[in-house]
Short mmCIF file of C-alpha atoms and ligand atoms in Angstrom, two decimals:
data_model
loop_
_atom_site.label_atom_id
_atom_site.label_comp_id
_atom_site.label_asym_id
_atom_site.label_seq_id
_atom_site.Cartn_x
_atom_site.Cartn_y
_atom_site.Cartn_z
CA MET M 1 -82.31 -41.49 60.38
CA ASN M 2 -83.01 -38.68 57.95
CA GLU M 3 -81.84 -35.46 59.58
CA ALA M 4 -78.65 -33.41 59.80
CA ILE M 5 -76.25 -34.19 62.65
CA SER M 6 -74.79 -31.13 64.32
CA GLY M 7 -71.51 -31.25 66.23
CA PHE M 8 -70.61 -34.82 65.21
CA SER M 9 -66.92 -33.95 65.11
CA LYS M 10 -67.02 -32.83 68.75
CA LEU M 11 -68.28 -36.20 70.03
CA SER M 12 -65.86 -38.71 71.50
CA LYS M 13 -65.03 -41.81 69.43
CA ALA M 14 -67.32 -43.94 71.64
CA GLU M 15 -70.17 -41.43 71.27
CA LYS M 16 -69.75 -41.36 67.49
CA ILE M 17 -69.95 -45.14 67.30
CA ARG M 18 -73.01 -45.25 69.54
CA LEU M 19 -74.78 -42.59 67.51
CA ILE M 20 -74.06 -44.40 64.26
CA ALA M 21 -74.98 -47.83 65.62
CA ARG M 22 -78.25 -46.68 67.22
CA ASN M 23 -79.43 -44.61 64.28
CA TYR M 24 -78.51 -46.80 61.34
CA PHE M 25 -78.71 -50.41 62.52
CA LYS M 26 -81.53 -52.58 63.86
CA ASP M 27 -79.07 -54.46 66.08
CA ALA M 28 -77.05 -51.56 67.51
CA ASP M 29 -75.00 -53.77 69.84
CA ALA M 30 -73.90 -56.03 66.99
CA ALA M 31 -72.98 -53.02 64.81
CA GLU M 32 -70.97 -51.50 67.66
CA ALA M 33 -69.22 -54.81 68.35
CA LEU M 34 -68.34 -55.22 64.66
CA VAL M 35 -66.80 -51.76 64.44
CA LYS M 36 -64.76 -52.43 67.59
CA SER M 37 -63.63 -55.86 66.44
CA TYR M 38 -61.50 -54.11 63.81
CA TRP M 39 -59.65 -52.03 66.41
CA ASN M 40 -56.03 -52.89 67.02
CA SER M 41 -55.36 -54.42 70.44
CA ASP M 42 -52.31 -52.18 70.75
CA GLU M 43 -53.85 -48.93 71.97
CA LYS M 44 -50.94 -46.75 70.84
CA LEU M 45 -51.10 -48.21 67.34
CA GLN M 46 -54.86 -47.72 67.27
CA GLN M 47 -54.48 -44.10 68.31
CA LEU M 48 -51.94 -43.58 65.52
CA HIS M 49 -54.43 -44.88 62.97
CA ASP M 50 -57.29 -42.88 64.48
CA GLU M 51 -55.27 -39.73 64.00
CA PHE M 52 -54.52 -40.26 60.29
CA ILE M 53 -57.99 -38.97 59.40
CA GLU M 54 -60.99 -37.33 61.04
CA ASN M 55 -64.13 -38.75 62.72
CA THR M 56 -62.38 -42.14 62.89
CA ILE M 57 -64.44 -45.01 64.27
CA SER M 58 -62.41 -48.04 63.20
CA ASN M 59 -59.92 -49.45 60.71
CA PHE M 60 -60.83 -50.55 57.21
CA TYR M 61 -58.68 -53.50 56.21
CA LEU M 62 -57.27 -54.10 52.75
CA PRO M 63 -55.30 -57.30 52.22
CA LEU M 64 -51.56 -56.92 51.72
CA GLY M 65 -50.25 -59.44 49.16
CA ILE M 66 -46.79 -60.19 47.83
CA ALA M 67 -45.66 -60.55 44.23
CA PRO M 68 -42.17 -62.08 44.20
CA ASN M 69 -39.70 -62.46 41.32
CA PHE M 70 -39.81 -58.95 39.85
CA LEU M 71 -36.48 -58.79 38.02
CA ILE M 72 -36.01 -55.09 37.25
CA ASN M 73 -32.81 -53.81 35.63
CA GLY M 74 -31.04 -56.97 36.76
CA ARG M 75 -32.17 -56.82 40.41
CA TYR M 76 -34.87 -58.96 42.04
CA HIS M 77 -37.67 -57.19 43.92
CA THR M 78 -40.36 -58.66 46.13
CA VAL M 79 -43.29 -56.32 45.73
CA PRO M 80 -45.99 -55.53 48.31
CA MET M 81 -49.47 -55.01 46.85
CA ALA M 82 -52.52 -53.76 48.77
CA THR M 83 -55.74 -54.47 46.91
CA GLU M 84 -59.19 -55.94 47.45
CA GLU M 85 -59.43 -57.60 44.01
CA SER M 86 -58.79 -61.32 43.67
CA SER M 87 -56.40 -62.49 40.93
CA VAL M 88 -54.47 -59.18 40.76
CA VAL M 89 -51.56 -60.34 42.91
CA ALA M 90 -51.52 -63.81 41.31
CA ALA M 91 -51.48 -62.21 37.86
CA ALA M 92 -48.60 -59.88 38.76
CA ALA M 93 -46.68 -62.77 40.31
CA LYS M 94 -47.25 -64.95 37.27
CA ALA M 95 -46.14 -62.23 34.82
CA ALA M 96 -43.10 -61.38 36.98
CA LYS M 97 -42.02 -65.03 36.97
CA PHE M 98 -42.60 -65.28 33.21
CA TRP M 99 -40.42 -62.25 32.45
CA ALA M 100 -37.74 -63.08 35.03
CA SER M 101 -36.78 -66.03 32.83
CA ARG M 102 -36.75 -63.78 29.74
CA GLY M 103 -34.43 -60.97 30.84
CA GLY M 104 -36.78 -59.17 33.23
CA PHE M 105 -38.08 -55.60 33.11
CA ARG M 106 -36.02 -52.64 31.93
CA THR M 107 -37.11 -49.34 33.42
CA THR M 108 -35.99 -45.72 33.02
CA VAL M 109 -37.08 -42.48 34.63
CA ILE M 110 -37.62 -40.01 31.80
CA GLY M 111 -38.40 -36.97 33.97
CA THR M 112 -39.32 -35.94 37.51
CA GLU M 113 -40.70 -32.44 37.04
CA LYS M 114 -43.77 -31.46 39.10
CA ILE M 115 -46.12 -28.57 38.39
CA GLY M 116 -48.02 -25.98 40.42
CA GLN M 117 -50.09 -22.95 39.45
CA VAL M 118 -51.31 -19.67 40.87
CA HIS M 119 -54.58 -18.92 39.08
CA PHE M 120 -55.42 -15.22 38.94
CA LEU M 121 -57.63 -12.66 37.21
CA TYR M 122 -56.22 -9.44 35.76
CA THR M 123 -58.15 -6.83 33.83
CA GLY M 124 -55.85 -4.64 31.78
CA ASP M 125 -53.00 -4.37 29.34
CA LYS M 126 -51.30 -7.73 28.67
CA ASP M 127 -47.91 -6.21 27.82
CA LYS M 128 -47.89 -4.33 31.10
CA LEU M 129 -48.60 -7.57 32.97
CA GLN M 130 -45.71 -9.29 31.17
CA ALA M 131 -43.36 -6.39 31.99
CA PHE M 132 -44.47 -6.52 35.62
CA PHE M 133 -43.92 -10.31 35.75
CA ASP M 134 -40.41 -10.00 34.24
CA LYS M 135 -39.54 -7.39 36.85
CA VAL M 136 -40.83 -9.33 39.89
CA LYS M 137 -39.82 -12.85 38.77
CA PRO M 138 -36.61 -12.90 40.89
CA ASP M 139 -38.72 -11.97 43.95
CA PHE M 140 -40.68 -15.22 43.63
CA PHE M 141 -37.40 -17.06 44.20
CA THR M 142 -35.99 -14.82 46.94
CA GLU M 143 -39.22 -14.58 48.92
CA THR M 144 -39.57 -18.39 49.02
CA GLN M 145 -36.00 -18.95 50.16
CA SER M 146 -36.95 -20.05 53.67
CA ILE M 147 -39.22 -22.72 52.13
CA THR M 148 -36.82 -23.87 49.41
CA LYS M 149 -33.50 -23.82 51.31
CA ASN M 150 -33.54 -27.49 52.41
CA MET M 151 -34.98 -28.76 49.14
CA GLN M 152 -32.20 -26.94 47.27
CA GLN M 153 -29.62 -28.67 49.45
CA ARG M 154 -31.14 -31.99 48.33
CA GLY M 155 -30.74 -30.90 44.71
CA GLY M 156 -34.37 -29.84 44.24
CA GLY M 157 -36.42 -26.66 44.45
CA ILE M 158 -38.22 -24.34 42.05
CA LEU M 159 -37.16 -24.98 38.45
CA ASP M 160 -38.95 -22.16 36.66
CA ILE M 161 -41.94 -19.82 36.80
CA GLU M 162 -43.81 -18.61 33.72
CA LEU M 163 -46.63 -16.17 33.21
CA ARG M 164 -49.32 -17.89 31.11
CA ASP M 165 -52.08 -16.04 29.30
CA LYS M 166 -55.26 -18.12 29.52
CA THR M 167 -57.68 -15.41 28.39
CA GLN M 168 -58.70 -17.47 25.38
CA LEU M 169 -60.20 -19.98 27.81
CA MET M 170 -61.79 -17.46 30.22
CA PRO M 171 -61.84 -13.66 30.29
CA ASP M 172 -59.02 -12.08 32.37
CA TYR M 173 -57.59 -15.51 33.35
CA TYR M 174 -53.80 -15.78 33.80
CA GLN M 175 -51.50 -18.18 35.62
CA LEU M 176 -48.16 -18.35 37.25
CA HIS M 177 -47.16 -21.78 35.97
CA ALA M 178 -44.30 -23.10 38.07
CA THR M 179 -42.21 -26.24 37.77
CA PHE M 180 -40.48 -28.02 40.66
CA GLU M 181 -38.06 -30.80 41.54
CA THR M 182 -39.13 -32.36 44.82
CA LYS M 183 -36.60 -35.24 45.00
CA ASP M 184 -37.91 -38.12 47.18
CA SER M 185 -41.17 -36.43 48.16
CA MET M 186 -44.38 -36.34 46.16
CA GLY M 187 -44.10 -32.65 46.92
CA ALA M 188 -47.67 -31.46 47.54
CA ASN M 189 -46.87 -29.52 50.69
CA PHE M 190 -43.61 -28.07 49.40
CA ILE M 191 -45.22 -26.95 46.13
CA ASN M 192 -48.35 -25.55 47.77
CA SER M 193 -46.28 -23.58 50.30
CA CYS M 194 -44.18 -22.10 47.47
CA LEU M 195 -47.31 -21.26 45.47
CA GLU M 196 -49.04 -19.50 48.35
CA GLN M 197 -45.93 -17.35 48.81
CA PHE M 198 -45.86 -16.63 45.03
CA ALA M 199 -49.48 -15.46 45.31
CA LEU M 200 -48.61 -13.11 48.16
CA THR M 201 -45.56 -11.77 46.31
CA LEU M 202 -47.69 -11.28 43.19
CA LYS M 203 -50.44 -9.35 45.00
CA THR M 204 -48.15 -7.19 47.13
CA ASN M 205 -45.90 -6.23 44.24
CA ALA M 206 -48.83 -5.49 41.93
CA LEU M 207 -50.26 -3.03 44.46
CA GLN M 208 -46.94 -1.17 44.51
CA TYR M 209 -46.18 -1.34 40.77
CA ASP M 210 -46.08 2.12 39.21
CA GLY M 211 -46.64 0.77 35.68
CA PHE M 212 -50.18 -0.41 36.52
CA SER M 213 -53.37 1.64 36.57
CA GLU M 214 -55.45 1.45 39.78
CA THR M 215 -57.64 -1.34 38.26
CA GLU M 216 -54.61 -3.28 37.04
CA LYS M 217 -53.07 -3.16 40.51
CA GLU M 218 -56.11 -5.03 41.87
CA LEU M 219 -55.32 -8.34 40.21
CA LYS M 220 -57.23 -11.09 41.98
CA VAL M 221 -55.66 -14.39 43.02
CA VAL M 222 -58.30 -17.13 42.78
CA MET M 223 -56.24 -20.04 44.11
CA SER M 224 -52.79 -21.57 44.39
CA ILE M 225 -52.41 -25.35 44.07
CA LEU M 226 -50.17 -28.04 42.63
CA SER M 227 -51.34 -29.92 39.55
CA ASN M 228 -51.71 -33.68 39.66
CA TYR M 229 -51.19 -33.71 35.91
CA VAL M 230 -47.45 -34.38 35.62
CA PRO M 231 -46.67 -35.11 31.95
CA HIS M 232 -42.96 -34.52 32.58
CA CYS M 233 -42.69 -36.83 35.59
CA ILE M 234 -42.54 -39.98 33.51
CA VAL M 235 -41.24 -43.50 33.92
CA ARG M 236 -40.89 -46.13 31.22
CA ALA M 237 -40.98 -49.90 31.66
CA GLU M 238 -40.27 -52.39 28.91
CA VAL M 239 -39.94 -56.13 28.32
CA SER M 240 -38.85 -57.95 25.18
CA CYS M 241 -37.81 -61.38 23.99
CA ALA M 242 -37.63 -63.43 20.82
CA VAL M 243 -41.16 -64.32 19.74
CA ALA M 244 -40.24 -68.03 19.87
CA ASP M 245 -39.28 -67.62 23.55
CA LEU M 246 -42.85 -66.63 24.48
CA ARG M 247 -43.79 -70.33 24.39
CA GLU M 248 -45.33 -71.56 27.67
CA LYS M 249 -48.46 -73.25 29.04
CA ASN M 250 -51.40 -71.89 26.98
CA ILE M 251 -48.95 -70.29 24.52
CA GLU M 252 -48.36 -73.29 22.29
CA ASN M 253 -48.07 -71.09 19.19
CA PRO M 254 -45.92 -68.09 20.18
CA GLU M 255 -46.14 -66.40 16.74
CA LEU M 256 -49.93 -66.41 16.87
CA PHE M 257 -49.90 -65.34 20.52
CA ALA M 258 -47.59 -62.37 19.81
CA GLU M 259 -49.73 -61.30 16.86
CA ASN M 260 -52.98 -61.49 18.85
CA PHE M 261 -51.36 -59.67 21.76
CA VAL M 262 -50.16 -56.80 19.56
CA GLN M 263 -53.63 -56.57 18.00
CA ALA M 264 -55.21 -56.39 21.45
CA VAL M 265 -52.93 -53.47 22.36
CA ARG M 266 -53.71 -51.75 19.03
CA ILE M 267 -57.42 -52.03 19.73
CA ALA M 268 -56.86 -50.27 23.08
CA ALA M 269 -54.87 -47.59 21.23
CA VAL M 270 -57.74 -46.72 18.89
CA GLU M 271 -60.89 -47.54 20.87
CA PRO M 272 -61.52 -45.56 24.08
CA PHE M 273 -64.10 -48.05 25.46
CA ARG M 274 -61.41 -50.73 25.36
CA ALA M 275 -58.59 -48.35 26.38
CA VAL M 276 -60.29 -47.50 29.70
CA THR M 277 -60.52 -51.19 30.68
CA HIS M 278 -57.02 -51.88 29.34
CA ASN M 279 -55.64 -49.05 31.50
CA LYS M 280 -57.75 -50.17 34.47
CA GLY M 281 -55.85 -53.45 34.22
CA ILE M 282 -52.55 -51.52 34.39
CA MET M 283 -53.83 -49.57 37.40
CA ASN M 284 -54.74 -52.86 39.17
CA GLY M 285 -51.00 -53.23 39.64
CA VAL M 286 -50.00 -49.59 39.97
CA ASP M 287 -52.63 -48.72 42.61
CA SER M 288 -51.77 -51.79 44.70
CA VAL M 289 -48.15 -50.64 45.01
CA VAL M 290 -49.16 -47.00 45.43
CA VAL M 291 -51.48 -47.90 48.34
CA ALA M 292 -48.98 -50.31 49.95
CA THR M 293 -46.28 -47.63 49.87
CA GLY M 294 -48.56 -44.96 51.39
CA ASN M 295 -48.79 -42.83 48.28
CA ASP M 296 -51.74 -40.76 47.10
CA PHE M 297 -53.67 -43.09 44.75
CA ARG M 298 -56.24 -40.40 43.83
CA ALA M 299 -53.44 -38.14 42.61
CA ILE M 300 -51.86 -41.00 40.63
CA GLU M 301 -55.17 -42.10 39.10
CA ALA M 302 -56.13 -38.56 38.06
CA GLY M 303 -52.70 -37.90 36.54
CA VAL M 304 -52.46 -41.20 34.70
CA HIS M 305 -55.85 -40.90 33.00
CA ALA M 306 -55.20 -37.27 32.02
CA TYR M 307 -51.95 -38.50 30.43
CA ALA M 308 -53.82 -41.25 28.59
CA ALA M 309 -56.01 -38.52 27.05
CA ARG M 310 -53.20 -36.07 26.30
CA LYS M 311 -53.47 -36.46 22.52
CA GLY M 312 -57.16 -35.48 22.52
CA SER M 313 -58.61 -38.98 22.59
CA TYR M 314 -58.29 -41.46 25.48
CA THR M 315 -55.81 -44.16 24.50
CA SER M 316 -53.76 -47.13 25.73
CA LEU M 317 -50.90 -46.41 28.11
CA SER M 318 -48.93 -49.38 26.78
CA GLU M 319 -47.56 -50.27 23.37
CA ALA M 320 -46.61 -53.58 21.77
CA ARG M 321 -44.87 -54.48 18.54
CA ILE M 322 -43.03 -57.30 16.79
CA GLU M 323 -39.84 -56.34 14.99
CA ASP M 324 -37.32 -58.73 13.41
CA GLY M 325 -38.74 -61.67 15.35
CA ILE M 326 -38.59 -59.81 18.68
CA PHE M 327 -41.68 -59.11 20.78
CA TYR M 328 -41.57 -55.67 22.52
CA PHE M 329 -44.04 -54.53 25.17
CA SER M 330 -43.70 -51.20 26.99
CA LEU M 331 -45.47 -48.62 29.08
CA GLU M 332 -44.98 -44.95 29.97
CA LEU M 333 -46.66 -43.55 33.05
CA PRO M 334 -46.69 -40.24 34.88
CA LEU M 335 -46.00 -41.21 38.51
CA ALA M 336 -45.43 -38.48 41.10
CA LEU M 337 -44.50 -40.82 43.94
CA GLY M 338 -42.82 -40.16 47.26
CA THR M 339 -40.69 -42.27 49.55
CA VAL M 340 -40.60 -39.60 52.26
CA GLY M 341 -43.47 -37.53 53.61
CA GLY M 342 -47.17 -38.26 53.80
CA LEU M 343 -47.77 -41.60 55.54
CA THR M 344 -44.49 -43.17 54.38
CA THR M 345 -42.78 -43.16 57.76
CA LEU M 346 -45.90 -42.94 59.94
CA HIS M 347 -47.89 -46.03 58.96
CA PRO M 348 -46.06 -49.10 60.31
CA LEU M 349 -47.14 -51.38 57.45
CA VAL M 350 -46.26 -48.75 54.85
CA LYS M 351 -42.85 -48.49 56.48
CA PHE M 352 -42.58 -52.29 56.30
CA CYS M 353 -43.42 -52.18 52.56
CA HIS M 354 -40.68 -49.61 51.92
CA GLY M 355 -38.30 -51.84 53.89
CA LEU M 356 -39.32 -54.87 51.82
CA LEU M 357 -38.48 -52.92 48.68
CA GLY M 358 -35.09 -51.96 50.14
CA ASN M 359 -36.12 -48.41 51.06
CA PRO M 360 -36.11 -47.15 47.48
CA SER M 361 -35.71 -43.55 46.38
CA ALA M 362 -38.73 -41.95 44.70
CA GLN M 363 -37.19 -42.67 41.28
CA GLU M 364 -36.64 -46.32 42.17
CA LEU M 365 -40.22 -46.63 43.41
CA MET M 366 -41.47 -45.09 40.15
CA GLN M 367 -39.62 -47.82 38.26
CA ILE M 368 -40.86 -50.70 40.43
CA THR M 369 -44.44 -49.41 40.17
CA ALA M 370 -44.27 -49.06 36.38
CA ALA M 371 -42.89 -52.60 36.08
CA VAL M 372 -45.82 -53.92 38.14
CA GLY M 373 -48.24 -51.97 35.89
CA LEU M 374 -46.68 -53.53 32.80
CA ALA M 375 -46.71 -57.02 34.35
CA GLN M 376 -50.37 -56.64 35.24
CA ASN M 377 -51.22 -55.52 31.72
CA PHE M 378 -49.26 -58.45 30.29
CA ALA M 379 -51.07 -60.95 32.54
CA ALA M 380 -54.51 -59.60 31.66
CA LEU M 381 -53.81 -59.48 27.91
CA ARG M 382 -52.25 -62.91 27.98
CA SER M 383 -55.42 -64.30 29.54
CA LEU M 384 -57.74 -62.24 27.34
CA THR M 385 -56.08 -63.42 24.13
CA THR M 386 -55.72 -67.08 25.16
CA THR M 387 -58.00 -68.65 27.76
CA GLY M 388 -60.26 -65.64 28.33
CA ILE M 389 -60.12 -63.65 31.57
CA GLN M 390 -62.77 -65.58 33.51
CA GLN M 391 -60.90 -68.85 33.85
CA GLY M 392 -58.04 -67.46 35.96
CA HIS M 393 -59.98 -64.65 37.61
CA MET M 394 -62.82 -66.93 38.74
CA LYS M 395 -60.33 -69.55 39.91
CA MET M 396 -58.94 -66.92 42.30
CA HIS M 397 -62.40 -65.53 43.09
CA LEU M 398 -63.78 -68.96 44.07
CA ASN M 399 -62.99 -68.45 47.77
CA ASN M 400 -64.88 -65.14 47.83
CA ILE M 401 -67.96 -66.87 46.42
CA ILE M 402 -67.69 -69.78 48.87
CA ASN M 403 -67.28 -67.35 51.77
CA GLN M 404 -70.75 -65.95 51.10
CA PHE M 405 -72.19 -69.29 52.31
CA GLU M 406 -72.00 -71.38 55.46
CA VAL M 407 -69.84 -74.32 54.36
CA SER M 408 -67.89 -76.82 56.41
CA ALA M 409 -64.19 -77.52 55.84
CA GLU M 410 -65.12 -80.83 54.23
CA GLU M 411 -67.61 -79.15 51.85
CA ARG M 412 -65.00 -76.51 50.99
CA GLU M 413 -62.59 -79.26 50.00
CA LEU M 414 -65.23 -80.92 47.79
CA ILE M 415 -66.05 -77.58 46.12
CA ALA M 416 -62.38 -76.86 45.42
CA THR M 417 -61.86 -80.32 43.92
CA HIS M 418 -64.99 -80.04 41.78
CA PHE M 419 -64.01 -76.63 40.37
CA GLN M 420 -60.53 -77.78 39.40
CA GLN M 421 -62.35 -79.60 36.59
CA HIS M 422 -65.31 -77.25 35.98
CA ALA M 423 -65.67 -73.58 35.01
CA VAL M 424 -66.22 -71.28 38.00
CA SER M 425 -69.22 -68.95 37.92
CA HIS M 426 -71.29 -67.58 40.78
CA SER M 427 -74.35 -69.63 39.80
CA ALA M 428 -72.33 -72.82 39.20
CA VAL M 429 -70.86 -72.52 42.72
CA VAL M 430 -74.31 -71.82 44.24
CA ASP M 431 -75.79 -74.83 42.38
CA PHE M 432 -72.97 -77.08 43.53
CA ILE M 433 -73.31 -75.94 47.17
CA ASN M 434 -77.08 -76.56 47.03
CA HIS M 435 -76.40 -79.97 45.54
CA LEU M 436 -73.94 -80.77 48.39
CA LYS M 437 -76.37 -79.58 51.05
CA SER M 438 -79.28 -81.57 49.64
CA ASN M 439 -77.29 -84.85 49.75
C1 HMG L 501 -54.95 -65.91 37.80
C2 HMG L 501 -53.80 -66.50 37.02
C3 HMG L 501 -52.47 -65.97 37.58
C4 HMG L 501 -53.83 -68.01 37.17
O1 HMG L 501 -52.87 -68.56 36.32
P1 HMG L 501 -52.52 -70.13 36.32
O2 HMG L 501 -51.75 -70.38 35.09
O3 HMG L 501 -53.75 -70.91 36.55
O4 HMG L 501 -51.58 -70.21 37.56
P2 HMG L 501 -50.68 -71.43 38.06
O5 HMG L 501 -51.45 -72.10 39.15
O6 HMG L 501 -50.18 -72.24 36.91
O7 HMG L 501 -49.42 -70.65 38.72
C5 HMG L 501 -48.47 -69.95 37.92
C6 HMG L 501 -48.00 -68.73 38.69
O8 HMG L 501 -49.08 -67.76 38.78
C7 HMG L 501 -49.04 -67.15 40.08
N1 HMG L 501 -50.20 -67.62 40.87
C8 HMG L 501 -51.16 -68.46 40.47
N2 HMG L 501 -52.06 -68.66 41.44
C9 HMG L 501 -51.66 -67.93 42.49
C10 HMG L 501 -52.18 -67.75 43.78
N3 HMG L 501 -53.30 -68.32 44.19
N4 HMG L 501 -51.51 -66.93 44.61
C11 HMG L 501 -50.39 -66.31 44.21
N5 HMG L 501 -49.84 -66.46 43.00
C12 HMG L 501 -50.47 -67.27 42.13
C13 HMG L 501 -47.75 -67.61 40.72
O9 HMG L 501 -46.70 -66.75 40.35
C14 HMG L 501 -47.58 -68.98 40.12
O10 HMG L 501 -46.24 -69.41 40.20
P3 HMG L 501 -45.71 -70.10 41.59
O11 HMG L 501 -45.94 -69.18 42.72
O12 HMG L 501 -46.52 -71.37 41.74
O13 HMG L 501 -44.27 -70.33 41.34
C15 HMG L 501 -53.87 -66.15 35.50
O14 HMG L 501 -55.04 -66.73 34.95
C16 HMG L 501 -53.88 -64.67 35.20
O15 HMG L 501 -52.84 -64.03 35.20
N6 HMG L 501 -55.07 -64.09 34.92
C17 HMG L 501 -55.26 -62.68 34.73
C18 HMG L 501 -55.96 -62.16 35.93
C19 HMG L 501 -56.14 -60.66 35.94
O16 HMG L 501 -55.68 -59.93 35.10
N7 HMG L 501 -56.82 -60.20 36.96
C20 HMG L 501 -57.13 -58.84 37.16
C21 HMG L 501 -58.60 -58.70 37.43
S1 HMG L 501 -59.51 -58.64 35.92
C22 HMG L 501 -59.41 -56.94 35.61
O17 HMG L 501 -59.77 -56.18 36.45
C23 HMG L 501 -58.61 -56.37 34.49
C24 HMG L 501 -59.00 -56.56 33.06
C25 HMG L 501 -58.81 -58.00 32.70
O18 HMG L 501 -60.31 -56.19 32.77
C26 HMG L 501 -58.02 -55.68 32.30
C27 HMG L 501 -58.13 -55.77 30.82
O19 HMG L 501 -59.26 -55.99 30.32
O20 HMG L 501 -57.09 -55.54 30.15
N1 NAI L 502 -53.56 -32.43 45.10
C1 NAI L 502 -52.78 -33.24 45.83
O1 NAI L 502 -52.24 -34.18 45.31
C2 NAI L 502 -52.59 -32.96 47.30
C3 NAI L 502 -52.01 -33.96 48.06
N2 NAI L 502 -51.77 -33.76 49.40
C4 NAI L 502 -51.17 -34.80 50.24
O2 NAI L 502 -49.81 -34.42 50.46
C5 NAI L 502 -49.05 -35.54 50.88
C6 NAI L 502 -47.69 -35.56 50.20
O3 NAI L 502 -47.10 -34.32 50.35
P1 NAI L 502 -45.54 -34.15 50.51
O4 NAI L 502 -45.28 -32.70 50.39
O5 NAI L 502 -44.81 -35.04 49.58
O6 NAI L 502 -45.28 -34.72 51.96
P2 NAI L 502 -44.73 -34.05 53.30
O7 NAI L 502 -44.86 -32.59 53.35
O8 NAI L 502 -45.30 -34.86 54.41
O9 NAI L 502 -43.18 -34.42 53.23
C7 NAI L 502 -42.33 -33.94 52.26
C8 NAI L 502 -41.26 -33.13 52.92
O10 NAI L 502 -40.24 -34.00 53.44
C9 NAI L 502 -39.01 -33.29 53.49
N3 NAI L 502 -37.95 -34.20 52.98
C10 NAI L 502 -37.11 -34.93 53.75
N4 NAI L 502 -36.26 -35.66 53.00
C11 NAI L 502 -36.55 -35.42 51.71
C12 NAI L 502 -36.04 -35.91 50.47
N5 NAI L 502 -35.05 -36.79 50.40
N6 NAI L 502 -36.61 -35.45 49.33
C13 NAI L 502 -37.62 -34.58 49.35
N7 NAI L 502 -38.14 -34.07 50.50
C14 NAI L 502 -37.63 -34.49 51.68
C15 NAI L 502 -39.22 -32.02 52.67
O11 NAI L 502 -39.36 -30.96 53.59
C16 NAI L 502 -40.53 -32.24 51.95
O12 NAI L 502 -41.21 -31.04 51.71
C17 NAI L 502 -49.85 -36.76 50.52
O13 NAI L 502 -50.33 -37.33 51.72
C18 NAI L 502 -51.02 -36.19 49.71
O14 NAI L 502 -52.17 -36.97 49.90
C19 NAI L 502 -52.05 -32.57 49.98
C20 NAI L 502 -52.60 -31.55 49.26
C21 NAI L 502 -52.98 -31.67 47.87
#
């Protein structure tokens, strides 16, 4: 099919599936059956999922895994992780267990401030604009009172609003740069509602402001939206122990291990090609928790990588050092997470994941997520600087390779036994399966 579809959104779910199956698949019945096989047998539950997004035809599964033994600030957590990548959950679990016997993770929330901006164009005298802003600033607070009342009762609300001159970046470009405290919510809807009211207050007051010329009164609001860059909504996670205590399987020489580990982190600090992969390893853990807890992983990803580039060059999000015989490893991340709002109470499995974590506050969830990010980074670097990443990763990935072939239970057993002694690679598995089949 190579033509536009008109009115797709108006079709029923069954009609959408039929259209897709008939136009894109040789075996339309099989395609239709596959899509339907992922429906939930509970019709009410299926309807709930259908209504999360638009043009829904089915559910797209991601596995939900568990990483136990996360000792964080003296309390054990069992962490839900939703991810498609093999070895991520095993790596987190292994690192959690390793650090649980060495004091666990220490985490602190450094800040929770969120940001939103009204972007507008103004042609005229800058001093007059500043005088106008100073005069109307209280109105931004009073005219959003109906929106902010409940948030204020929770201890949140609008923190401050500034006028920012951005004309060096673009002619006539100014901003209302506002900061917010949104407590247990990620805050997108609260912030955007406040910003849209700021924009209205700005425009209406400008039109009536005697200090402006007729052109100046016509300032133009371009858009009002929160920023997913939250450099003051930061959480820190840290682990440390005596270098000698790092000894374990594959860490026979802890001094050498610690030294290599610190060097690996330093390379990520100075070399962006390495830093991106290093940080991807951190996000293996962070995203899994973010998805499992129904948070906005696109917002988190965008914010984290902007933070990693805040000094002008993209760098490592984690740091490691050895001081007086102690190994220190830490991480700071901007994480605007919510434990209310969005899908948190709507999606039954998301609700289950919050329950598993003891229904944390947003600040607690920030800390758990940062600890998982640090654990993931530790596991990857531990492998990279000792056995290499492929040994453990391919061990976990073996099932995915086997599942691409028709193998009996008996053959599966033989493959598993063989690869306990031999290095796993896609071609080695294929060769071994061919060898089994030819005998
Ligand atoms: C994969 C392991 C954990 C194997 O490690 P191992 O030493 O072979 O594991 P083990 O069989 O000795 O078990 C030790 C513990 O590991 C965990 N574990 C072990 N196996 C499982 C399993 N099947 N299911 C659940 N948990 C598992 C579990 O906690 C277990 O304790 P237990 O539960 O027995 O008390 C290790 O080699 C490892 O941590 N590797 C790193 C893997 C990794 O980082 N994967 C991410 C994907 S690669 C990537 O995307 C990121 C990267 C690497 O590019 C980032 C970067 O470059 O920085
Ligand atoms: N650029 C972005 O990141 C954007 C994200 N979104 C989406 O917005 C959603 C998140 O928005 P939210 O405003 O967080 O969700 P929301 O509007 O669903 O729920 C948050 C609301 O819950 C209420 N609330 C109850 N108890 C609270 C407590 N203890 N603390 C704080 N608030 C409490 C407040 O009224 C608060 O505004 C996500 O699904 C995200 O994908 C939407 C637009 C843009």
